[in-house]
């Protein structure tokens, strides 16, 4: 298995702790709006497997391989988005909305893996209307986060707020998958 170039980088240790991000989404899935035994079992098992993967990364020095580091990052980001969609189902958003979100996730991953240069170029220098719109969301940053927090407190409902956060998170997913694909191309 080609894990990519080996580079002893002190920042490589940061990937070990990335399991915390999907764990937050999993905790939301397990306990929001109320704890269900099956959700707790599934969530606990996935968190345990992520911790085992992180320990293996540390022991076997897999974190120093660029390809494996990218693979771990996209796995953790994908798990975050899948459990966000499952949390939306449990929050009352419905199976249809979550199914649409999961289809959007799959399309995002497909586009990012199929056209990585286009995705990264649009992120750095947007030329199309879609690229400019996506980058404008990034410029809003903290203002968008404040608006989302305000909406969630003032009654728009958790399912709507989580859906907005999920759609914005797809941008991160696209960039991570495109970067991972280009890392694999360079290591071949």
XYZ file of C-alpha atoms in Angstrom:
188
model
C 0.000 0.000 0.000
C 1.426 3.355 -1.044
C 1.045 5.749 1.854
C 2.695 8.663 0.057
C 5.906 10.450 0.821
C 7.436 10.012 4.274
C 8.203 13.265 6.011
C 9.009 13.671 9.706
C 7.035 16.800 10.332
C 6.335 18.010 13.882
C 2.896 19.191 12.723
C 2.029 15.635 11.640
C 0.986 14.908 15.218
C -2.005 17.218 14.735
C -3.795 14.591 12.625
C -3.879 12.255 15.622
C -6.265 14.560 17.468
C -8.600 15.178 14.516
C -10.874 12.396 15.811
C -12.288 14.997 18.196
C -14.164 16.763 15.349
C -16.330 13.796 14.309
C -16.722 12.892 17.983
C -18.619 16.147 18.519
C -20.989 15.285 15.675
C -21.335 11.752 17.027
C -22.153 13.063 20.510
C -24.851 15.206 18.914
C -26.190 12.110 17.167
C -26.112 10.092 20.386
C -27.719 12.570 22.759
C -29.771 15.095 20.753
C -32.724 15.513 21.300
C -32.572 12.599 23.758
C -30.359 9.562 24.212
C -31.399 6.369 22.472
C -29.613 3.115 23.308
C -28.916 2.151 19.673
C -27.509 5.605 18.897
C -25.271 5.432 21.982
C -23.974 1.981 20.996
C -23.283 2.986 17.380
C -21.704 6.291 18.369
C -19.546 4.722 21.084
C -18.303 2.048 18.680
C -17.338 4.614 16.036
C -15.571 6.825 18.586
C -13.696 3.781 19.889
C -12.599 2.834 16.350
C -11.387 6.390 15.708
C -9.350 6.329 18.913
C -7.845 2.967 17.893
C -6.931 4.445 14.485
C -5.305 7.441 16.172
C -3.299 5.196 18.491
C -2.156 3.095 15.512
C -1.142 6.281 13.691
C 1.031 7.207 16.652
C 2.563 3.755 17.263
C 3.240 2.843 13.622
C 4.284 6.386 12.580
C 1.644 6.432 9.838
C 1.108 10.126 10.561
C 4.372 10.934 8.773
C 3.096 9.599 5.439
C 1.405 12.367 3.481
C -1.056 10.024 1.786
C -2.167 8.434 5.034
C -2.460 11.811 6.709
C -4.775 12.960 3.914
C -6.750 9.726 4.069
C -7.274 10.060 7.822
C -8.358 13.684 7.402
C -10.979 12.899 4.758
C -12.271 9.907 6.735
C -12.727 12.051 9.838
C -14.363 14.881 7.873
C -16.696 12.450 6.087
C -17.684 10.850 9.391
C -18.432 14.319 10.749
C -20.778 15.094 7.878
C -22.505 11.693 7.949
C -23.221 12.000 11.668
C -24.394 15.584 11.165
C -26.951 14.231 8.671
C -27.993 11.523 11.122
C -28.369 14.160 13.838
C -30.658 16.125 11.508
C -32.850 13.024 11.188
C -33.020 12.676 14.964
C -33.670 16.420 15.415
C -36.824 16.131 13.365
C -35.480 17.198 10.000
C -36.790 14.075 8.362
C -35.328 11.278 6.330
C -35.940 13.052 3.011
C -33.887 16.121 3.943
C -31.063 13.983 5.323
C -31.119 11.780 2.226
C -30.771 14.888 0.057
C -27.872 16.039 2.232
C -26.144 12.666 1.914
C -26.583 12.772 -1.874
C -25.056 16.265 -1.821
C -22.144 14.838 0.194
C -21.579 12.058 -2.316
C -21.733 14.521 -5.231
C -19.307 16.844 -3.458
C -16.839 14.013 -2.918
C -17.220 12.838 -6.522
C -16.665 16.306 -7.974
C -13.685 16.965 -5.690
C -12.029 13.655 -6.575
C -12.821 13.912 -10.291
C -11.841 17.576 -10.759
C -9.384 18.417 -7.946
C -7.511 21.110 -9.879
C -10.726 22.952 -10.721
C -11.973 22.810 -7.118
C -8.723 24.126 -5.647
C -8.345 26.786 -8.353
C -11.884 28.014 -7.713
C -11.170 28.131 -3.994
C -8.005 30.214 -4.494
C -9.049 32.361 -7.476
C -12.788 32.084 -8.135
C -13.723 32.737 -11.760
C -17.231 31.280 -12.005
C -20.381 32.486 -10.247
C -20.500 29.298 -8.176
C -16.901 29.773 -7.048
C -17.499 33.421 -6.146
C -20.618 32.500 -4.178
C -18.801 29.785 -2.261
C -15.879 32.049 -1.417
C -18.278 34.778 -0.291
C -19.592 32.333 2.338
C -16.030 31.916 3.573
C -15.589 35.686 3.854
C -18.666 35.927 6.038
C -16.985 33.623 8.567
C -17.781 34.793 12.068
C -20.816 36.817 10.953
C -22.373 33.647 9.527
C -21.529 31.758 12.718
C -23.156 34.481 14.810
C -26.267 34.424 12.614
C -26.484 30.639 12.880
C -26.174 30.862 16.663
C -28.860 33.544 16.778
C -31.201 31.498 14.589
C -30.746 28.378 16.667
C -31.605 30.248 19.882
C -34.556 32.149 18.434
C -36.614 29.281 17.201
C -35.637 28.376 13.660
C -35.108 24.860 14.902
C -32.045 22.720 15.179
C -32.753 20.794 11.993
C -32.668 23.969 9.853
C -29.527 25.283 11.541
C -27.771 21.916 11.245
C -28.718 21.764 7.573
C -27.121 25.166 6.953
C -23.982 24.130 8.827
C -23.892 20.861 6.856
C -24.096 22.651 3.511
C -21.316 25.052 4.544
C -19.254 22.078 5.756
C -19.454 20.604 2.239
C -16.994 23.303 1.163
C -14.451 21.938 3.633
C -15.169 18.399 2.416
C -14.579 19.410 -1.213
C -11.273 21.117 -0.421
C -10.044 18.188 1.692
C -10.894 15.580 -0.955
C -9.367 17.635 -3.768
C -6.158 18.133 -1.784
C -6.061 14.425 -0.923
C -6.503 13.474 -4.590
C -3.667 15.750 -5.684
C -1.439 14.381 -2.916
C -2.047 10.882 -4.235
C -1.307 11.975 -7.808
C 2.028 13.487 -6.742
C 3.099 10.364 -4.868
C 2.502 8.052 -7.855
